[in-house]
Coordinates of C-alpha atoms in Angstrom, one line a residue:
Chain A
M1413 CA 49.0 103.3 -15.7
K1414 CA 45.7 103.9 -13.9
A1415 CA 46.3 106.5 -11.3
L1416 CA 43.2 106.0 -9.2
K1417 CA 44.0 109.0 -6.9
E1418 CA 44.4 111.4 -9.8
S1419 CA 41.1 110.5 -11.2
N1420 CA 39.7 111.4 -7.8
N1421 CA 39.0 107.7 -7.4
A1422 CA 41.4 106.3 -4.9
V1423 CA 39.8 103.0 -4.0
D1424 CA 38.8 101.9 -0.5
P1425 CA 39.3 98.1 -0.8
R1426 CA 37.1 97.4 2.2
I1427 CA 33.9 98.3 0.5
E1428 CA 34.4 95.7 -2.3
I1429 CA 34.7 92.8 0.2
I1430 CA 31.4 93.6 2.4
D1431 CA 29.1 91.6 0.1
K1432 CA 31.5 88.7 0.3
R1433 CA 31.6 88.8 4.1
L1434 CA 27.9 88.6 4.1
E1435 CA 27.4 86.0 1.3
N1436 CA 26.6 83.2 3.7
V1437 CA 24.2 85.3 5.8
K1438 CA 20.6 84.5 4.7
R1439 CA 19.0 87.7 6.1
V1440 CA 20.3 90.9 7.5
I1441 CA 17.8 92.7 9.7
A1442 CA 18.5 96.2 10.9
V1443 CA 16.4 97.1 13.9
S1444 CA 15.9 100.9 13.5
S1445 CA 13.8 103.8 14.7
G1446 CA 13.8 107.6 14.1
K1447 CA 13.9 108.0 17.9
G1448 CA 16.1 106.7 20.7
G1449 CA 14.8 105.1 23.8
V1450 CA 12.1 103.1 22.1
G1451 CA 13.7 99.7 22.7
K1452 CA 15.6 98.9 19.6
S1453 CA 18.6 97.3 21.5
L1454 CA 16.3 95.2 23.7
I1455 CA 14.2 94.1 20.7
A1456 CA 17.3 93.3 18.6
S1457 CA 18.9 91.4 21.5
M1458 CA 15.8 89.4 22.5
L1459 CA 14.9 88.7 18.8
A1460 CA 18.5 87.4 18.3
L1461 CA 18.1 85.1 21.4
T1462 CA 14.6 84.0 20.5
L1463 CA 15.8 83.0 17.0
A1464 CA 18.8 81.2 18.4
K1465 CA 16.6 79.2 20.7
K1466 CA 14.6 78.2 17.6
N1467 CA 17.9 76.7 16.3
Y1468 CA 18.6 79.4 13.8
K1469 CA 22.2 80.5 13.4
V1470 CA 22.2 84.1 14.6
G1471 CA 24.5 87.0 14.8
L1472 CA 24.0 90.2 16.6
F1473 CA 26.0 93.3 15.6
D1474 CA 25.8 96.4 17.8
A1475 CA 26.1 99.2 15.3
D1476 CA 25.5 102.0 17.8
F1477 CA 29.2 102.9 18.3
T1478 CA 28.9 106.0 20.5
S1479 CA 26.2 104.4 22.8
P1480 CA 26.4 100.7 22.6
S1481 CA 24.1 98.8 25.0
T1482 CA 23.5 95.3 23.9
H1483 CA 26.4 94.1 26.0
R1484 CA 24.6 95.3 29.1
I1485 CA 21.4 93.5 28.0
L1486 CA 23.3 90.3 27.3
G1487 CA 25.4 90.6 30.4
V1488 CA 28.7 90.6 28.5
K1489 CA 31.4 91.8 30.9
K1490 CA 34.3 91.6 28.5
L1491 CA 34.1 91.2 24.8
E1492 CA 37.0 89.1 23.6
I1493 CA 37.4 88.6 19.8
K1494 CA 39.7 86.3 18.0
E1495 CA 41.8 87.1 15.0
E1496 CA 42.1 84.6 12.2
K1497 CA 42.3 86.0 8.7
G1498 CA 39.7 88.5 10.0
I1499 CA 37.9 89.2 13.2
I1500 CA 35.9 86.2 14.6
P1501 CA 32.9 87.4 16.6
M1502 CA 32.5 86.2 20.2
H1503 CA 30.0 83.5 21.0
V1504 CA 27.5 84.7 23.6
H1505 CA 24.4 82.8 24.7
G1506 CA 24.3 80.9 21.3
L1507 CA 24.9 84.0 19.3
K1508 CA 27.8 85.4 17.3
Y1509 CA 28.2 88.8 18.8
M1510 CA 30.2 91.9 17.7
S1511 CA 30.2 95.3 19.4
I1512 CA 32.6 98.2 19.3
I1513 CA 33.2 97.7 23.0
A1514 CA 35.6 94.9 22.0
F1515 CA 37.9 97.8 21.1
S1516 CA 36.8 100.8 23.2
G1517 CA 35.9 98.9 26.4
E1518 CA 34.3 101.1 28.9
K1519 CA 35.6 104.3 27.5
T1520 CA 33.5 107.0 26.0
L1521 CA 34.0 107.1 22.3
P1522 CA 33.0 110.5 20.8
L1523 CA 32.7 110.1 16.9
R1524 CA 31.7 112.4 14.1
G1525 CA 29.8 111.1 11.1
A1526 CA 32.9 110.4 8.9
D1527 CA 34.4 108.3 11.8
V1528 CA 31.1 106.4 12.3
S1529 CA 31.2 105.5 8.6
N1530 CA 34.8 104.4 8.6
A1531 CA 34.3 102.2 11.7
L1532 CA 31.1 100.7 10.3
I1533 CA 32.9 99.8 7.0
E1534 CA 35.9 98.5 8.9
L1535 CA 33.8 96.2 11.0
F1536 CA 31.6 95.0 8.1
S1537 CA 34.7 94.3 6.0
T1538 CA 36.8 92.4 8.5
T1539 CA 34.2 90.6 10.7
L1540 CA 33.9 87.0 9.6
W1541 CA 30.2 86.0 10.4
G1542 CA 30.4 82.8 8.5
N1543 CA 27.1 81.0 7.9
L1544 CA 24.1 82.6 9.5
D1545 CA 20.3 82.5 9.1
Y1546 CA 20.0 86.0 10.6
L1547 CA 22.3 88.9 11.3
L1548 CA 20.5 91.3 13.5
V1549 CA 22.0 94.9 13.4
D1550 CA 21.1 97.0 16.4
M1551 CA 21.1 100.5 14.8
P1552 CA 21.6 103.9 16.4
P1553 CA 18.6 106.1 16.4
G1554 CA 17.9 108.6 13.6
I1555 CA 18.3 108.9 9.9
S1556 CA 22.0 109.6 9.7
D1557 CA 25.3 108.1 8.8
T1558 CA 24.9 104.5 10.0
L1559 CA 21.5 104.2 8.4
L1560 CA 22.7 105.7 5.1
D1561 CA 25.8 103.5 5.2
V1562 CA 23.9 100.3 5.8
I1563 CA 21.6 101.1 2.9
R1564 CA 24.7 101.9 0.7
F1565 CA 26.9 99.0 1.6
V1566 CA 24.7 96.2 2.9
K1567 CA 22.4 95.8 0.0
K1568 CA 20.4 92.8 1.3
T1569 CA 19.4 94.6 4.5
E1570 CA 15.8 94.5 5.6
F1571 CA 14.5 97.0 8.2
L1572 CA 12.5 96.1 11.3
I1573 CA 11.2 99.4 12.7
V1574 CA 10.4 100.1 16.4
S1575 CA 8.0 102.8 17.5
T1576 CA 6.1 103.6 20.7
P1577 CA 2.4 104.8 21.1
S1578 CA 3.8 108.4 21.2
T1579 CA 3.2 110.6 18.3
L1580 CA 6.7 111.9 18.9
A1581 CA 8.1 108.5 18.1
F1582 CA 5.9 107.8 15.1
E1583 CA 6.6 111.3 13.8
T1584 CA 10.2 110.2 13.1
V1585 CA 9.2 106.6 12.1
K1586 CA 7.0 108.1 9.5
K1587 CA 10.0 109.9 8.0
L1588 CA 12.1 106.8 8.2
L1589 CA 9.5 104.7 6.5
T1590 CA 9.2 107.3 3.8
L1591 CA 12.8 107.2 3.0
L1592 CA 13.1 103.4 3.1
K1593 CA 10.2 103.3 0.6
E1594 CA 11.7 105.9 -1.6
L1595 CA 15.0 103.9 -1.7
K1596 CA 13.1 100.7 -2.2
M1597 CA 14.6 99.1 0.9
P1598 CA 12.5 96.2 2.3
V1599 CA 10.7 96.8 5.6
V1600 CA 9.8 93.6 7.6
G1601 CA 7.3 95.6 9.6
V1602 CA 6.7 97.9 12.6
I1603 CA 6.6 96.9 16.2
E1604 CA 4.9 99.1 18.8
N1605 CA 6.8 98.9 22.0
M1606 CA 6.1 100.3 25.5
K1607 CA 2.3 100.3 25.1
T1608 CA 0.6 101.8 28.3
K1609 CA -3.0 102.4 27.2
R1610 CA -5.7 100.5 25.4
G1611 CA -5.7 100.3 21.6
S1612 CA -2.7 100.7 19.3
P1613 CA -2.2 104.1 17.6
T1614 CA 0.6 102.7 15.7
R1615 CA -1.4 100.0 14.0
E1616 CA -3.6 102.6 12.4
R1617 CA -0.7 104.9 11.5
V1618 CA 1.2 102.1 9.9
A1619 CA -1.9 100.8 7.9
S1620 CA -1.9 104.2 6.1
A1621 CA 1.8 103.9 5.3
N1622 CA 1.2 100.6 3.7
V1623 CA 3.7 98.7 5.9
S1624 CA 3.2 95.5 7.9
F1625 CA 2.2 96.1 11.5
L1626 CA 3.9 93.2 13.4
G1627 CA 2.3 93.7 16.9
V1628 CA 2.3 95.3 20.2
I1629 CA 4.6 94.9 23.3
P1630 CA 3.3 96.4 26.5
F1631 CA 5.5 98.5 28.8
D1632 CA 7.1 96.0 31.1
S1633 CA 8.6 97.4 34.4
E1634 CA 10.2 94.0 35.1
V1635 CA 12.7 94.4 32.3
E1636 CA 15.0 96.8 34.0
D1637 CA 15.9 94.5 36.8
A1638 CA 16.4 91.6 34.4
L1639 CA 18.9 93.4 32.2
G1640 CA 22.2 91.5 32.0
D1641 CA 20.5 88.2 32.9
V1642 CA 19.2 86.6 29.7
D1643 CA 17.3 83.8 31.6
A1644 CA 15.4 86.4 33.7
L1645 CA 14.8 88.5 30.5
S1646 CA 13.4 85.5 28.7
Q1647 CA 10.8 85.2 31.5
T1648 CA 9.5 88.8 31.1
I1649 CA 6.2 89.8 29.5
F1650 CA 8.3 91.7 27.1
A1651 CA 10.0 88.5 25.9
R1652 CA 6.8 86.5 25.7
K1653 CA 5.0 89.2 23.7
L1654 CA 8.1 89.5 21.3
A1655 CA 8.1 85.7 20.9
E1656 CA 4.5 86.0 19.7
I1657 CA 5.7 88.5 16.9
V1658 CA 8.8 86.4 15.9
P1659 CA 6.8 84.1 13.5
R1660 CA 5.8 87.1 11.5
I1661 CA 9.4 88.2 11.3
I1662 CA 10.5 84.7 10.2
S1663 CA 7.8 84.4 7.5
P1664 CA 6.6 88.0 6.7
S1665 CA 3.5 86.7 4.9
A1666 CA 2.4 84.7 8.1
Chain B
M1270 CA 45.3 87.8 11.1
H1271 CA 43.5 91.0 10.4
E1272 CA 46.1 91.8 7.7
W1273 CA 44.7 88.8 5.8
A1274 CA 41.2 90.3 5.8
L1275 CA 42.7 93.5 4.5
A1276 CA 44.7 91.7 1.8
E1277 CA 41.6 89.8 0.7
A1278 CA 39.8 93.1 0.3
I1279 CA 42.8 94.6 -1.7
I1280 CA 42.8 91.6 -4.0
S1281 CA 39.1 91.7 -4.6
S1282 CA 39.1 95.4 -5.3
A1283 CA 42.1 95.1 -7.6
I1284 CA 40.4 92.4 -9.7
D1285 CA 37.3 94.5 -10.0
I1286 CA 39.2 97.5 -11.1
A1287 CA 41.3 95.5 -13.7
E1288 CA 37.9 94.1 -15.1
K1289 CA 36.5 97.6 -15.3
E1290 CA 39.7 99.0 -17.0
G1291 CA 39.9 96.0 -19.4
L1292 CA 43.3 95.1 -18.2
A1293 CA 44.4 91.5 -19.3
E1294 CA 47.1 91.3 -16.7
V1295 CA 48.0 93.4 -13.7
R1296 CA 51.7 94.3 -13.3
E1297 CA 51.7 96.5 -10.3
V1298 CA 49.3 97.5 -7.5
K1299 CA 50.3 100.5 -5.4
I1300 CA 48.9 100.4 -2.0
K1301 CA 49.0 103.1 0.7
V1302 CA 48.8 102.0 4.4
G1303 CA 48.1 104.5 7.0
E1304 CA 50.4 104.5 10.1
L1305 CA 47.4 104.7 12.5
Q1306 CA 46.2 101.3 11.8
Q1307 CA 49.7 99.7 12.5
V1308 CA 49.4 97.1 9.7
E1309 CA 52.2 94.7 9.8
I1310 CA 53.5 95.3 6.3
E1311 CA 55.4 92.0 6.0
V1312 CA 52.3 90.0 7.0
L1313 CA 50.2 92.0 4.5
K1314 CA 52.8 91.4 1.7
F1315 CA 52.9 87.7 2.5
A1316 CA 49.0 87.5 2.5
L1317 CA 48.9 89.4 -0.8
S1318 CA 51.4 87.1 -2.4
E1319 CA 49.4 84.0 -1.2
L1320 CA 46.1 85.3 -2.2
R1321 CA 46.9 86.8 -5.7
A1322 CA 45.3 84.9 -8.5
G1323 CA 43.9 85.3 -12.1
K1324 CA 44.9 88.7 -13.6
L1325 CA 46.9 89.4 -10.5
R1326 CA 49.0 86.3 -10.4
N1327 CA 52.1 88.1 -11.6
A1328 CA 51.4 91.4 -9.9
N1329 CA 54.0 93.3 -7.8
F1330 CA 52.5 94.9 -4.8
V1331 CA 54.2 98.2 -3.8
I1332 CA 53.3 99.3 -0.3
E1333 CA 53.9 102.8 1.0
T1334 CA 53.3 103.8 4.5
V1335 CA 51.6 107.2 5.1
K1336 CA 52.2 109.1 8.4
A1337 CA 49.1 109.6 10.5
E1338 CA 48.2 113.3 10.7
L1339 CA 45.5 114.5 13.2
R1340 CA 43.9 117.9 13.4
C1341 CA 41.9 119.2 16.4
Q1342 CA 38.4 120.4 15.3
V1343 CA 38.5 122.9 18.3
C1344 CA 41.9 124.6 18.4
K1345 CA 42.9 123.5 14.9
L1346 CA 46.3 122.1 16.0
K1347 CA 47.8 119.6 13.6
W1348 CA 49.9 116.8 15.1
S1349 CA 51.4 113.4 14.1
F1350 CA 50.1 110.3 15.7
N1351 CA 52.6 108.7 18.0
K1352 CA 51.9 105.1 19.1
N1353 CA 54.2 105.4 22.1
G1354 CA 51.5 107.3 23.8
L1355 CA 49.3 104.2 23.8
D1356 CA 49.5 101.1 25.8
E1357 CA 49.5 97.7 24.1
M1358 CA 45.8 97.0 24.4
S1359 CA 44.8 100.5 23.0
T1360 CA 47.4 100.0 20.2
E1361 CA 45.7 96.6 19.4
A1362 CA 42.2 98.2 19.5
V1363 CA 43.3 101.1 17.1
H1364 CA 44.8 98.4 14.8
F1365 CA 41.4 96.8 14.4
V1366 CA 39.2 99.9 14.2
P1367 CA 41.3 103.2 14.0
E1368 CA 38.4 105.4 14.9
V1369 CA 38.6 104.1 18.5
V1370 CA 41.6 106.3 18.8
H1371 CA 39.1 108.9 19.9
A1372 CA 38.7 106.9 23.1
Y1373 CA 42.4 106.9 23.9
I1374 CA 44.0 110.1 22.8
R1375 CA 43.3 113.8 23.1
C1376 CA 44.5 117.0 21.4
P1377 CA 47.9 117.7 22.9
R1378 CA 47.1 121.4 23.1
C1379 CA 43.6 121.8 24.3
G1380 CA 42.7 118.3 25.4
S1381 CA 39.7 117.8 23.1
P1382 CA 38.7 114.3 21.8
D1383 CA 37.2 116.1 18.8
F1384 CA 39.9 115.7 16.2
E1385 CA 39.9 114.5 12.6
I1386 CA 42.2 112.0 11.1
L1387 CA 43.5 113.9 8.1
E1388 CA 45.7 111.2 6.7
G1389 CA 47.1 107.8 7.4
R1390 CA 44.0 106.0 8.6
G1391 CA 43.6 102.7 6.7
V1392 CA 44.5 101.0 3.5
W1393 CA 43.9 102.4 0.1
L1394 CA 44.5 101.3 -3.5
E1395 CA 46.6 104.1 -5.0
S1396 CA 47.1 102.9 -8.6
I1397 CA 47.1 99.9 -10.8
K1398 CA 49.4 99.2 -13.7
G1399 CA 48.8 96.6 -16.2
V1400 CA 48.6 95.6 -19.9
K1401 CA 45.3 95.5 -22.0

């Protein structure tokens, strides 16, 4: 008899199935940053919508369990998922969409790291994404449980890094890039968001880190009022500038 | 059903372990199911019997339910989860992602949402018996 527990080896069956759940997903792109408030959720959401408009099959997974916000960006009032031999993500604006709000609703969800890991593994192991060209993962800020678990369990993840012109943002992005390089995780590139002045400090900073610089998005004061209305969002300067960057995400060598 | 997704994961893991342990045939798989997740045992059993194949085709699945024990990080009170404190929607949410219990219940002594799930969270493979 193989006593898994006695050998300190009790097996979590969910982990084994994650690769299978994502086997028909061509690319998994985690939108990450060391800092919060740099525009990860907005970039992940608008990138998902832009790719879907180009007729790619796209999923968006909000992996920021304690502070989810993509539902506000997309104007999703109530997330209703279906259950059929797993969890079927909701269809929203041409995307397959999953967020913890399907289960926690409007309530505050305080979670420690171990709970974050467990919830992440649960959703990756039970959500049936089916065939996708892109699964965008909106990551929480920082270099903590979610990032480490995505690296550990979702082997094919590529990282799209968001920074701002601030040295404070790049300070953390630099550490994130160093870790991803050390762990040999692919980085699609870095986007500088919320540019307010001339020039792009991030472009130079990224060049020395040997990572692709994908482009600059200016600070756009119109975005706030357009949140929740994807048509209005798609008309913003933010969306137009992001659309210029998208071809470089589709073909990193372009 | 969500139970089918769990059953698929159990089968996949058990096959992997059987390969690693060099088992020619698996006779018994012991599974522990945490009470917190409110897994429907009969549905899980049915899904397992439908999905078993290869080295697992004759395996007997033994399922044991583990009571859910919670402990407050603040006042250290230990208590057992009681689903009667939750409405139907919250129960359903906890069934899918047990961690969302932190949105719905509080420590009965000090009211904190900062408690840990000591036992009885999800589904675990406890042991595998087979012949080499």
